[in-house]
mmCIF file of C-alpha atoms in Angstrom:
data_model
loop_
_atom_site.group_PDB
_atom_site.id
_atom_site.type_symbol
_atom_site.label_atom_id
_atom_site.label_comp_id
_atom_site.label_asym_id
_atom_site.label_seq_id
_atom_site.Cartn_x
_atom_site.Cartn_y
_atom_site.Cartn_z
ATOM 1 C CA MET A 15 70.596 -27.944 304.565
ATOM 2 C CA THR A 16 68.903 -25.756 301.980
ATOM 3 C CA ARG A 17 67.749 -22.195 302.750
ATOM 4 C CA THR A 18 64.133 -21.588 301.824
ATOM 5 C CA ASP A 19 63.665 -18.004 303.089
ATOM 6 C CA ILE A 20 65.353 -16.369 300.031
ATOM 7 C CA PRO A 21 63.696 -17.167 296.722
ATOM 8 C CA GLU A 22 66.068 -18.667 294.198
ATOM 9 C CA THR A 23 66.119 -17.284 290.668
ATOM 10 C CA THR A 24 66.385 -19.893 287.951
ATOM 11 C CA THR A 25 66.516 -19.913 284.173
ATOM 12 C CA GLN A 26 64.061 -21.739 281.959
ATOM 13 C CA GLY A 27 66.444 -24.709 281.901
ATOM 14 C CA GLY A 28 66.410 -24.920 285.682
ATOM 15 C CA THR A 29 69.938 -23.539 286.219
ATOM 16 C CA ALA A 30 70.269 -21.292 289.274
ATOM 17 C CA LEU A 31 71.475 -17.690 288.633
ATOM 18 C CA ARG A 32 74.143 -16.049 290.801
ATOM 19 C CA ARG A 33 73.025 -13.296 293.143
ATOM 20 C CA PRO A 34 74.338 -9.841 292.048
ATOM 21 C CA LYS A 35 77.333 -8.535 293.970
ATOM 22 C CA PRO A 36 76.740 -5.664 296.423
ATOM 23 C CA ARG A 37 77.060 -2.208 294.878
ATOM 24 C CA TRP A 38 79.565 -1.075 297.526
ATOM 25 C CA LEU A 39 81.870 -3.937 296.546
ATOM 26 C CA LEU A 40 81.714 -2.935 292.883
ATOM 27 C CA GLY A 41 82.699 0.605 293.818
ATOM 28 C CA LEU A 42 85.473 -0.430 296.223
ATOM 29 C CA GLY A 43 87.110 -2.930 293.868
ATOM 30 C CA PRO A 44 88.633 -0.424 291.406
ATOM 31 C CA LEU A 45 89.903 1.737 294.287
ATOM 32 C CA VAL A 46 91.729 -1.229 295.822
ATOM 33 C CA LEU A 47 93.234 -2.147 292.446
ATOM 34 C CA ILE A 48 94.434 1.425 291.868
ATOM 35 C CA ALA A 49 96.005 1.539 295.352
ATOM 36 C CA VAL A 50 97.823 -1.759 294.749
ATOM 37 C CA LEU A 51 99.171 -0.624 291.369
ATOM 38 C CA LEU A 52 100.375 2.715 292.769
ATOM 39 C CA GLY A 53 102.034 0.929 295.674
ATOM 40 C CA LEU A 54 103.871 -1.450 293.348
ATOM 41 C CA PHE A 55 104.925 1.433 291.095
ATOM 42 C CA SER A 56 106.334 3.351 294.058
ATOM 43 C CA LEU A 57 107.989 0.254 295.565
ATOM 44 C CA LEU A 58 109.730 -0.596 292.280
ATOM 45 C CA ASN A 59 110.710 3.091 291.825
ATOM 46 C CA GLY A 60 109.052 3.456 288.420
ATOM 47 C CA PRO A 61 110.501 0.609 286.341
ATOM 48 C CA GLY A 62 112.196 1.943 283.210
ATOM 49 C CA LEU A 63 112.014 5.611 284.306
ATOM 50 C CA SER A 64 115.135 5.826 286.466
ATOM 51 C CA ARG A 65 117.247 7.427 283.719
ATOM 52 C CA LEU A 66 114.799 10.148 282.744
ATOM 53 C CA GLY A 67 116.308 12.728 285.111
ATOM 54 C CA GLN A 68 119.951 12.001 284.385
ATOM 55 C CA GLY A 69 121.890 15.085 283.353
ATOM 56 C CA ILE A 70 119.031 17.449 284.259
ATOM 57 C CA PRO A 71 119.697 19.912 287.124
ATOM 58 C CA PRO A 72 117.180 19.809 289.976
ATOM 59 C CA LYS A 73 114.325 22.298 289.941
ATOM 60 C CA GLU A 74 114.656 24.479 293.035
ATOM 61 C CA GLU A 75 111.700 26.599 294.106
ATOM 62 C CA VAL A 76 111.892 27.975 297.633
ATOM 63 C CA ALA A 77 109.576 30.610 299.130
ATOM 64 C CA VAL A 78 110.436 32.827 302.098
ATOM 65 C CA GLU A 79 107.242 32.755 304.184
ATOM 66 C CA GLY A 80 108.293 34.895 307.136
ATOM 67 C CA ILE A 81 111.098 37.026 308.553
ATOM 68 C CA ARG A 82 111.571 37.863 312.248
ATOM 69 C CA LEU A 83 114.245 40.080 313.756
ATOM 70 C CA THR A 84 115.673 39.534 317.220
ATOM 71 C CA PRO A 85 118.816 41.145 318.728
ATOM 72 C CA GLY A 86 121.756 39.975 316.609
ATOM 73 C CA GLN A 87 119.642 37.540 314.581
ATOM 74 C CA ILE A 88 117.502 37.340 311.459
ATOM 75 C CA ILE A 89 115.119 34.359 311.526
ATOM 76 C CA LEU A 90 113.613 33.178 308.245
ATOM 77 C CA THR A 91 110.927 30.591 307.599
ATOM 78 C CA VAL A 92 111.330 29.029 304.146
ATOM 79 C CA ARG A 93 109.449 26.300 302.314
ATOM 80 C CA ASN A 94 110.463 24.063 299.417
ATOM 81 C CA GLU A 95 107.771 24.451 296.758
ATOM 82 C CA GLY A 96 109.481 22.428 294.037
ATOM 83 C CA PRO A 97 109.534 18.711 293.217
ATOM 84 C CA ASP A 98 113.192 18.153 294.198
ATOM 85 C CA PRO A 99 114.958 18.282 297.594
ATOM 86 C CA VAL A 100 116.726 21.572 298.382
ATOM 87 C CA ALA A 101 119.649 22.255 300.724
ATOM 88 C CA ILE A 102 120.629 25.777 301.802
ATOM 89 C CA ALA A 103 124.421 26.085 301.759
ATOM 90 C CA GLN A 104 125.047 29.805 302.335
ATOM 91 C CA VAL A 105 123.202 32.926 303.501
ATOM 92 C CA ASN A 106 124.156 36.357 302.196
ATOM 93 C CA VAL A 107 123.018 39.523 303.980
ATOM 94 C CA SER A 108 123.684 42.666 301.914
ATOM 95 C CA ASP A 109 126.799 41.120 300.260
ATOM 96 C CA TYR A 110 128.040 39.667 303.552
ATOM 97 C CA TYR A 111 128.112 35.883 304.037
ATOM 98 C CA ALA A 112 126.810 35.279 307.549
ATOM 99 C CA ALA A 113 126.901 32.250 309.841
ATOM 100 C CA PHE A 114 123.577 30.470 310.224
ATOM 101 C CA THR A 115 121.825 27.395 311.560
ATOM 102 C CA GLN A 116 118.781 25.620 310.151
ATOM 103 C CA THR A 117 116.260 23.107 311.440
ATOM 104 C CA ARG A 118 116.514 20.971 308.278
ATOM 105 C CA ASP A 119 119.728 20.404 306.340
ATOM 106 C CA THR A 120 117.684 19.272 303.342
ATOM 107 C CA MET A 121 114.075 20.214 302.647
ATOM 108 C CA ALA A 122 111.950 17.603 300.929
ATOM 109 C CA PRO A 123 109.131 18.848 298.651
ATOM 110 C CA MET A 124 106.602 20.934 300.640
ATOM 111 C CA GLU A 125 108.752 20.856 303.792
ATOM 112 C CA ALA A 126 109.593 24.032 305.715
ATOM 113 C CA SER A 127 112.758 24.994 307.565
ATOM 114 C CA THR A 128 113.678 27.757 310.000
ATOM 115 C CA ILE A 129 116.987 29.479 309.262
ATOM 116 C CA THR A 130 118.580 31.544 312.054
ATOM 117 C CA VAL A 131 121.188 33.980 310.734
ATOM 118 C CA SER A 132 123.736 35.585 313.079
ATOM 119 C CA TYR A 133 123.886 39.221 312.010
ATOM 120 C CA ASN A 134 124.049 42.493 313.932
ATOM 121 C CA TRP A 135 121.445 44.430 312.000
ATOM 122 C CA VAL A 136 120.845 48.138 312.536
ATOM 123 C CA ASP A 137 117.409 49.465 313.358
ATOM 124 C CA GLY A 138 115.795 51.223 310.375
ATOM 125 C CA ASP A 139 118.315 50.013 307.766
ATOM 126 C CA PRO A 140 117.207 48.054 304.667
ATOM 127 C CA TYR A 141 118.710 44.639 303.917
ATOM 128 C CA GLU A 142 118.865 42.300 300.944
ATOM 129 C CA LEU A 143 118.878 38.594 301.811
ATOM 130 C CA ALA A 144 120.038 35.813 299.505
ATOM 131 C CA LEU A 145 119.877 32.102 300.289
ATOM 132 C CA VAL A 146 122.335 30.091 298.173
ATOM 133 C CA THR A 147 121.506 26.420 297.610
ATOM 134 C CA SER A 148 123.947 23.545 297.368
ATOM 135 C CA VAL A 149 123.765 23.586 293.549
ATOM 136 C CA GLY A 150 124.220 27.358 293.240
ATOM 137 C CA GLY A 151 120.623 28.522 293.107
ATOM 138 C CA LYS A 152 119.680 31.786 294.794
ATOM 139 C CA ILE A 153 116.510 32.716 296.715
ATOM 140 C CA THR A 154 116.165 36.407 297.502
ATOM 141 C CA ALA A 155 114.139 38.371 300.042
ATOM 142 C CA GLY A 156 114.233 41.913 301.381
ATOM 143 C CA ILE A 157 113.755 43.887 304.584
ATOM 144 C CA ASP A 158 112.616 47.439 303.857
ATOM 145 C CA ALA A 159 113.421 48.806 307.301
ATOM 146 C CA ALA A 160 114.766 46.571 310.052
ATOM 147 C CA SER A 161 112.933 46.684 313.373
ATOM 148 C CA LEU A 162 112.731 44.410 316.385
ATOM 149 C CA SER A 163 109.927 41.844 316.079
ATOM 150 C CA PRO A 164 107.563 41.913 319.070
ATOM 151 C CA GLU A 165 107.811 39.161 321.671
ATOM 152 C CA ARG A 166 104.894 36.744 321.512
ATOM 153 C CA ASP A 167 103.862 36.853 325.155
ATOM 154 C CA SER A 168 100.532 37.368 326.901
ATOM 155 C CA SER A 169 100.649 41.152 326.475
ATOM 156 C CA PHE A 170 101.272 40.692 322.750
ATOM 157 C CA PHE A 171 98.260 38.404 322.339
ATOM 158 C CA GLY A 172 96.185 40.805 324.403
ATOM 159 C CA LEU A 173 97.199 43.601 322.044
ATOM 160 C CA MET A 174 96.215 41.490 319.033
ATOM 161 C CA ALA A 175 92.797 40.768 320.555
ATOM 162 C CA LEU A 176 92.319 44.461 321.303
ATOM 163 C CA LEU A 177 93.347 45.298 317.750
ATOM 164 C CA GLY A 178 90.721 42.884 316.393
ATOM 165 C CA ILE A 179 88.086 44.554 318.568
ATOM 166 C CA TYR A 180 89.122 48.002 317.328
ATOM 167 C CA VAL A 181 88.998 47.136 313.628
ATOM 168 C CA GLY A 182 86.216 44.522 313.663
ATOM 169 C CA VAL A 183 83.737 44.483 316.538
ATOM 170 C CA ILE A 184 83.467 48.210 317.300
ATOM 171 C CA PRO A 185 83.107 49.439 313.682
ATOM 172 C CA VAL A 186 80.395 46.862 312.893
ATOM 173 C CA ALA A 187 78.520 47.797 316.068
ATOM 174 C CA MET A 188 78.762 51.478 315.135
ATOM 175 C CA GLY A 189 77.375 50.759 311.695
ATOM 176 C CA MET A 190 74.394 48.931 313.164
ATOM 177 C CA LEU A 191 73.378 52.162 314.921
ATOM 178 C CA TRP A 192 71.769 53.137 311.593
ATOM 179 C CA MET A 193 68.968 50.684 312.371
ATOM 180 C CA PRO A 194 66.426 53.423 313.378
ATOM 181 C CA PHE A 195 67.244 55.392 310.215
ATOM 182 C CA VAL A 196 66.729 52.317 308.044
ATOM 183 C CA ARG A 197 63.432 51.481 309.759
ATOM 184 C CA ARG A 198 62.068 55.003 309.138
ATOM 185 C CA SER A 199 63.037 54.984 305.436
ATOM 186 C CA SER A 200 60.492 54.530 302.636
ATOM 187 C CA ALA A 201 60.413 51.390 300.490
ATOM 188 C CA ALA A 202 62.232 53.171 297.659
ATOM 189 C CA TRP A 203 65.000 54.388 299.955
ATOM 190 C CA VAL A 204 65.350 50.912 301.464
ATOM 191 C CA ARG A 205 65.958 49.577 297.954
ATOM 192 C CA GLY A 206 68.600 52.284 297.537
ATOM 193 C CA LEU A 207 70.240 51.206 300.787
ATOM 194 C CA ILE A 208 70.177 47.605 299.618
ATOM 195 C CA GLY A 209 71.898 48.762 296.439
ATOM 196 C CA PHE A 210 74.492 50.489 298.638
ATOM 197 C CA THR A 211 74.959 47.194 300.509
ATOM 198 C CA ILE A 212 75.412 45.276 297.253
ATOM 199 C CA GLY A 213 78.025 47.804 296.152
ATOM 200 C CA LEU A 214 80.111 47.478 299.286
ATOM 201 C CA LEU A 215 79.833 43.676 299.240
ATOM 202 C CA ALA A 216 80.901 43.629 295.584
ATOM 203 C CA PHE A 217 83.905 45.792 296.465
ATOM 204 C CA LEU A 218 84.836 43.465 299.330
ATOM 205 C CA THR A 219 84.582 40.477 296.973
ATOM 206 C CA PHE A 220 87.021 41.886 294.431
ATOM 207 C CA ASP A 221 89.271 43.471 297.063
ATOM 208 C CA ALA A 222 89.679 40.215 298.995
ATOM 209 C CA THR A 223 90.256 38.242 295.785
ATOM 210 C CA LEU A 224 92.966 40.581 294.508
ATOM 211 C CA GLU A 225 94.652 40.689 297.919
ATOM 212 C CA ALA A 226 94.622 36.891 298.127
ATOM 213 C CA PHE A 227 96.098 36.505 294.640
ATOM 214 C CA GLY A 228 98.807 38.976 295.628
ATOM 215 C CA LEU A 229 99.776 36.865 298.633
ATOM 216 C CA VAL A 230 100.421 33.764 296.507
ATOM 217 C CA SER A 231 101.740 35.408 293.345
ATOM 218 C CA GLY A 232 104.868 33.492 292.429
ATOM 219 C CA ASN A 233 104.151 31.048 295.255
ATOM 220 C CA ALA A 234 103.181 27.611 293.995
ATOM 221 C CA SER A 235 103.085 25.835 297.361
ATOM 222 C CA PHE A 236 99.798 24.101 298.120
ATOM 223 C CA GLY A 237 98.395 25.046 294.717
ATOM 224 C CA GLY A 238 99.249 28.756 294.614
ATOM 225 C CA PRO A 239 96.372 30.905 293.291
ATOM 226 C CA LEU A 240 94.147 27.836 293.072
ATOM 227 C CA VAL A 241 93.684 27.910 296.854
ATOM 228 C CA VAL A 242 91.979 31.304 296.503
ATOM 229 C CA ILE A 243 89.491 29.901 293.993
ATOM 230 C CA LEU A 244 89.028 26.806 296.145
ATOM 231 C CA GLY A 245 88.256 28.929 299.215
ATOM 232 C CA ALA A 246 85.785 31.103 297.296
ATOM 233 C CA VAL A 247 83.954 28.096 295.837
ATOM 234 C CA ILE A 248 83.775 26.336 299.225
ATOM 235 C CA ALA A 249 82.362 29.419 300.961
ATOM 236 C CA TYR A 250 79.848 30.051 298.166
ATOM 237 C CA LEU A 251 78.599 26.457 298.170
ATOM 238 C CA MET A 252 78.431 26.303 301.975
ATOM 239 C CA LEU A 253 76.275 29.420 302.170
ATOM 240 C CA GLU A 254 74.120 28.199 299.285
ATOM 241 C CA ALA A 255 73.623 24.894 301.101
ATOM 242 C CA ALA A 256 72.761 26.709 304.349
ATOM 243 C CA ASP A 257 70.305 28.913 302.460
ATOM 244 C CA ALA A 258 68.651 25.895 300.814
ATOM 245 C CA TRP A 259 68.399 24.080 304.143
ATOM 246 C CA MET A 260 66.787 27.071 305.854
ATOM 247 C CA ARG A 261 64.339 27.531 302.994
ATOM 248 C CA GLY A 262 63.455 23.831 303.068
ATOM 249 C CA HIS A 263 62.916 23.964 306.826
ATOM 250 C CA ARG A 264 60.525 26.877 306.378
ATOM 251 C CA ASN A 265 58.644 24.955 303.668
ATOM 252 C CA VAL A 266 57.897 22.169 306.130
ATOM 253 C CA LEU A 267 56.484 24.652 308.598
ATOM 254 C CA THR A 268 54.317 26.539 306.078
ATOM 255 C CA THR A 269 52.061 25.665 303.160
ATOM 256 C CA GLY A 270 54.608 23.712 301.187
ATOM 257 C CA GLU A 271 55.126 26.518 298.680
ATOM 258 C CA PRO A 272 58.679 27.719 297.961
ATOM 259 C CA ALA A 273 59.758 29.918 300.842
ATOM 260 C CA ALA A 274 61.254 33.328 300.191
ATOM 261 C CA LEU A 275 64.465 34.240 301.939
ATOM 262 C CA ALA A 276 63.428 35.746 305.260
ATOM 263 C CA PRO A 277 64.937 39.140 306.196
ATOM 264 C CA GLY A 278 66.406 37.680 309.379
ATOM 265 C CA THR A 279 68.023 34.852 307.430
ATOM 266 C CA LEU A 280 69.426 37.293 304.905
ATOM 267 C CA ALA A 281 70.872 39.452 307.693
ATOM 268 C CA LEU A 282 72.492 36.324 309.164
ATOM 269 C CA LEU A 283 74.043 35.403 305.803
ATOM 270 C CA ILE A 284 75.395 38.937 305.436
ATOM 271 C CA ALA A 285 76.906 38.756 308.941
ATOM 272 C CA ILE A 286 78.526 35.391 308.169
ATOM 273 C CA GLY A 287 79.933 36.647 304.883
ATOM 274 C CA ILE A 288 81.330 39.813 306.448
ATOM 275 C CA GLY A 289 82.702 37.749 309.343
ATOM 276 C CA MET A 290 84.641 35.535 306.927
ATOM 277 C CA HIS A 291 86.025 38.640 305.247
ATOM 278 C CA ASN A 292 87.033 40.169 308.592
ATOM 279 C CA LEU A 293 88.764 36.909 309.514
ATOM 280 C CA GLY A 294 91.050 37.317 306.522
ATOM 281 C CA GLU A 295 91.484 41.027 307.240
ATOM 282 C CA GLY A 296 92.466 40.325 310.855
ATOM 283 C CA LEU A 297 94.904 37.680 309.639
ATOM 284 C CA ALA A 298 96.645 40.215 307.423
ATOM 285 C CA ILE A 299 96.766 42.830 310.190
ATOM 286 C CA GLY A 300 98.147 40.431 312.819
ATOM 287 C CA SER A 301 100.820 39.031 310.527
ATOM 288 C CA ALA A 302 101.909 42.500 309.389
ATOM 289 C CA TYR A 303 102.266 43.708 312.968
ATOM 290 C CA ALA A 304 104.110 40.540 314.009
ATOM 291 C CA VAL A 305 106.862 41.169 311.446
ATOM 292 C CA GLY A 306 107.028 44.888 312.261
ATOM 293 C CA SER A 307 105.759 46.124 308.863
ATOM 294 C CA LEU A 308 102.585 47.805 310.103
ATOM 295 C CA ALA A 309 102.736 51.082 312.039
ATOM 296 C CA LEU A 310 99.551 50.957 314.100
ATOM 297 C CA GLY A 311 98.990 54.594 314.915
ATOM 298 C CA ALA A 312 95.728 56.155 316.007
ATOM 299 C CA SER A 313 95.076 57.471 312.502
ATOM 300 C CA LEU A 314 95.321 53.973 311.056
ATOM 301 C CA ILE A 315 92.899 52.597 313.652
ATOM 302 C CA VAL A 316 90.462 55.370 312.709
ATOM 303 C CA GLY A 317 90.902 54.439 309.062
ATOM 304 C CA PHE A 318 90.023 50.807 309.736
ATOM 305 C CA ALA A 319 87.027 51.863 311.819
ATOM 306 C CA VAL A 320 85.618 54.116 309.094
ATOM 307 C CA HIS A 321 86.262 51.467 306.452
ATOM 308 C CA ASN A 322 84.399 48.755 308.367
ATOM 309 C CA THR A 323 81.551 50.836 309.783
ATOM 310 C CA THR A 324 79.513 50.461 306.601
ATOM 311 C CA GLU A 325 79.474 46.691 307.183
ATOM 312 C CA GLY A 326 77.101 47.215 310.116
ATOM 313 C CA LEU A 327 74.730 49.143 307.861
ATOM 314 C CA ALA A 328 74.756 46.213 305.434
ATOM 315 C CA ILE A 329 73.604 43.856 308.198
ATOM 316 C CA VAL A 330 70.640 45.911 309.413
ATOM 317 C CA THR A 331 69.341 47.010 305.990
ATOM 318 C CA PRO A 332 67.358 43.765 305.309
ATOM 319 C CA LEU A 333 65.708 44.198 308.737
ATOM 320 C CA ALA A 334 64.091 47.540 307.786
ATOM 321 C CA ARG A 335 60.549 46.211 308.295
ATOM 322 C CA GLU A 336 61.280 44.178 311.413
ATOM 323 C CA ARG A 337 61.935 44.929 315.066
ATOM 324 C CA PRO A 338 64.571 42.376 316.106
ATOM 325 C CA PRO A 339 65.466 42.208 319.809
ATOM 326 C CA PHE A 340 68.693 43.781 320.973
ATOM 327 C CA GLY A 341 70.223 40.385 321.762
ATOM 328 C CA ARG A 342 69.756 39.240 318.182
ATOM 329 C CA LEU A 343 71.362 42.410 316.817
ATOM 330 C CA ALA A 344 74.280 41.984 319.210
ATOM 331 C CA LEU A 345 74.756 38.390 318.044
ATOM 332 C CA LEU A 346 74.761 39.467 314.384
ATOM 333 C CA GLY A 347 77.357 42.111 315.191
ATOM 334 C CA LEU A 348 79.593 39.574 316.922
ATOM 335 C CA ILE A 349 79.276 37.110 314.045
ATOM 336 C CA ALA A 350 80.449 39.823 311.657
ATOM 337 C CA GLY A 351 83.097 41.547 313.787
ATOM 338 C CA ALA A 352 84.568 39.007 316.220
ATOM 339 C CA PRO A 353 86.391 36.948 313.528
ATOM 340 C CA ALA A 354 88.776 39.904 313.178
ATOM 341 C CA VAL A 355 90.010 39.094 316.700
ATOM 342 C CA LEU A 356 90.607 35.451 315.794
ATOM 343 C CA GLY A 357 92.298 36.460 312.548
ATOM 344 C CA SER A 358 94.648 38.848 314.351
ATOM 345 C CA LEU A 359 95.691 36.114 316.791
ATOM 346 C CA ILE A 360 96.261 33.562 314.023
ATOM 347 C CA GLY A 361 98.165 36.044 311.886
ATOM 348 C CA ALA A 362 100.465 36.965 314.734
ATOM 349 C CA THR A 363 101.380 33.357 315.562
ATOM 350 C CA VAL A 364 101.073 30.859 312.712
ATOM 351 C CA TYR A 365 100.946 33.106 309.664
ATOM 352 C CA GLN A 366 101.402 31.316 306.353
ATOM 353 C CA PRO A 367 100.715 33.079 303.020
ATOM 354 C CA THR A 368 98.756 30.215 301.508
ATOM 355 C CA LEU A 369 96.546 29.940 304.602
ATOM 356 C CA ALA A 370 95.916 33.683 304.494
ATOM 357 C CA ALA A 371 95.046 33.501 300.797
ATOM 358 C CA PHE A 372 92.659 30.616 301.423
ATOM 359 C CA LEU A 373 90.870 32.492 304.210
ATOM 360 C CA LEU A 374 90.617 35.611 302.063
ATOM 361 C CA GLY A 375 89.172 33.415 299.316
ATOM 362 C CA LEU A 376 86.591 32.132 301.795
ATOM 363 C CA GLY A 377 85.632 35.712 302.580
ATOM 364 C CA ALA A 378 85.410 36.652 298.911
ATOM 365 C CA GLY A 379 83.128 33.727 298.095
ATOM 366 C CA ALA A 380 80.933 34.406 301.122
ATOM 367 C CA VAL A 381 80.323 38.100 300.511
ATOM 368 C CA GLY A 382 79.889 37.450 296.797
ATOM 369 C CA GLN A 383 77.162 34.895 297.514
ATOM 370 C CA VAL A 384 75.355 37.326 299.805
ATOM 371 C CA ALA A 385 75.549 40.107 297.208
ATOM 372 C CA ILE A 386 73.849 37.823 294.691
ATOM 373 C CA LYS A 387 71.129 36.958 297.215
ATOM 374 C CA LEU A 388 70.390 40.657 297.710
ATOM 375 C CA LEU A 389 69.762 41.364 294.024
ATOM 376 C CA PRO A 390 66.058 40.271 294.013
ATOM 377 C CA MET A 391 65.367 42.762 296.805
ATOM 378 C CA LEU A 392 66.143 45.639 294.422
ATOM 379 C CA LYS A 393 63.002 45.025 292.334
ATOM 380 C CA ASP A 394 60.372 47.742 292.488
ATOM 381 C CA GLY A 395 56.659 47.481 291.785
ATOM 382 C CA THR A 396 57.239 47.259 288.019
ATOM 383 C CA GLY A 397 59.788 44.436 288.360
ATOM 384 C CA ARG A 398 62.816 46.583 287.498
ATOM 385 C CA THR A 399 65.999 45.699 289.346
ATOM 386 C CA LEU A 400 68.192 48.650 288.416
ATOM 387 C CA THR A 401 66.517 52.003 288.818
ATOM 388 C CA PRO A 402 68.302 55.367 289.087
ATOM 389 C CA LEU A 403 68.120 55.099 292.882
ATOM 390 C CA THR A 404 69.353 51.500 293.199
ATOM 391 C CA ALA A 405 72.097 51.999 290.603
ATOM 392 C CA THR A 406 73.244 55.105 292.490
ATOM 393 C CA GLY A 407 73.250 53.074 295.711
ATOM 394 C CA VAL A 408 75.497 50.411 294.162
ATOM 395 C CA ILE A 409 77.913 53.037 292.842
ATOM 396 C CA LEU A 410 78.006 54.872 296.190
ATOM 397 C CA GLY A 411 78.673 51.593 298.017
ATOM 398 C CA ILE A 412 81.661 50.832 295.803
ATOM 399 C CA ALA A 413 82.912 54.427 296.013
ATOM 400 C CA MET A 414 82.576 54.525 299.796
ATOM 401 C CA MET A 415 84.578 51.330 300.278
ATOM 402 C CA PHE A 416 87.223 52.480 297.812
ATOM 403 C CA ALA A 417 87.590 55.883 299.467
ATOM 404 C CA THR A 418 87.756 54.536 303.027
ATOM 405 C CA GLY A 419 90.112 51.792 301.866
ATOM 406 C CA LEU A 420 92.644 54.492 301.008
ATOM 407 C CA LEU A 421 92.789 55.358 304.726
ATOM 408 C CA VAL A 422 94.138 51.920 305.672
ATOM 409 C CA GLN A 423 96.951 51.543 303.173
ATOM 410 C CA ALA A 424 99.989 50.440 305.122
#
């Protein structure tokens, strides 16, 4: 039976031509072939390459990701960052070889192990730790001043949530109280305030980037410093995509001409960017407190509050010519400040340096993207972007964040 519903293509000689193969099949074919070849290569253990590593000592790269102190014990979380398996054979605490147990006798590449060392440490004393591998390698770590790690119970998590509120939600809300001042300012002064906002966002961008690079310096697990760049690029592209989508949606509803970035949208982007930054900041605070290296006194809380208050001003500045309802302002404040609570909880429980660096990279890319979006709002009637007032605003924004940042060094 011959099908007549699909026209048949023939040549001049009457020979029927084959129908072209589906495009998805042409794209899937090479992937299947690559998977088969890699599988065979792995199954056969690299034919001809088995003697390449003979006589070469294994490359051991182990990172100490966390240290907790409990009565009579030092608990370390370590990860194998190198390409070869690693086994910890001995643990030395300040020139004393201590008994220990570990969850993994041998760590495969990228695997982590928890090492529990039996040692009667003394509160306030410093200690040098050395992990000796089975082939004689040594991984070192230090404890500046020993102190009991807090128990991770409900009261601890409640404290972390309260800490996030103190350093994130409340300061941002306080900064948004400048809304009446911003609304009463002239157009020139609003441009100066926008310059101030750009300055503080620029400072946050560089500050978060440098802090993230510091977390993974000498730490090659999961890509090392590349995870910071990856986080920044992802956040930048996500906000750019959100911006383009919102502009396109406005085009459909208006005359079809390119839509300018609405003040409310810009305020939302600023809140999202600051929220991503505060997520990374809360992560650092929670993890530092969990290992007992952060003395959270009242003066330090005040320092964090002053440092983050200017973030609220950054959110309300684009809304100088609008009268947003209170509920909308409250939502913007929560978007910017509440991630500090989540970051504190994550940092206190599942802290991992690479994760922290990635989240800080997200924050850096987000606030950097928002700073770039604010630049067109600096233009005055003559089209100049940098005037004495706007340039002064940028400098003051950077100086303010630098000065208040000195209050939260811990």
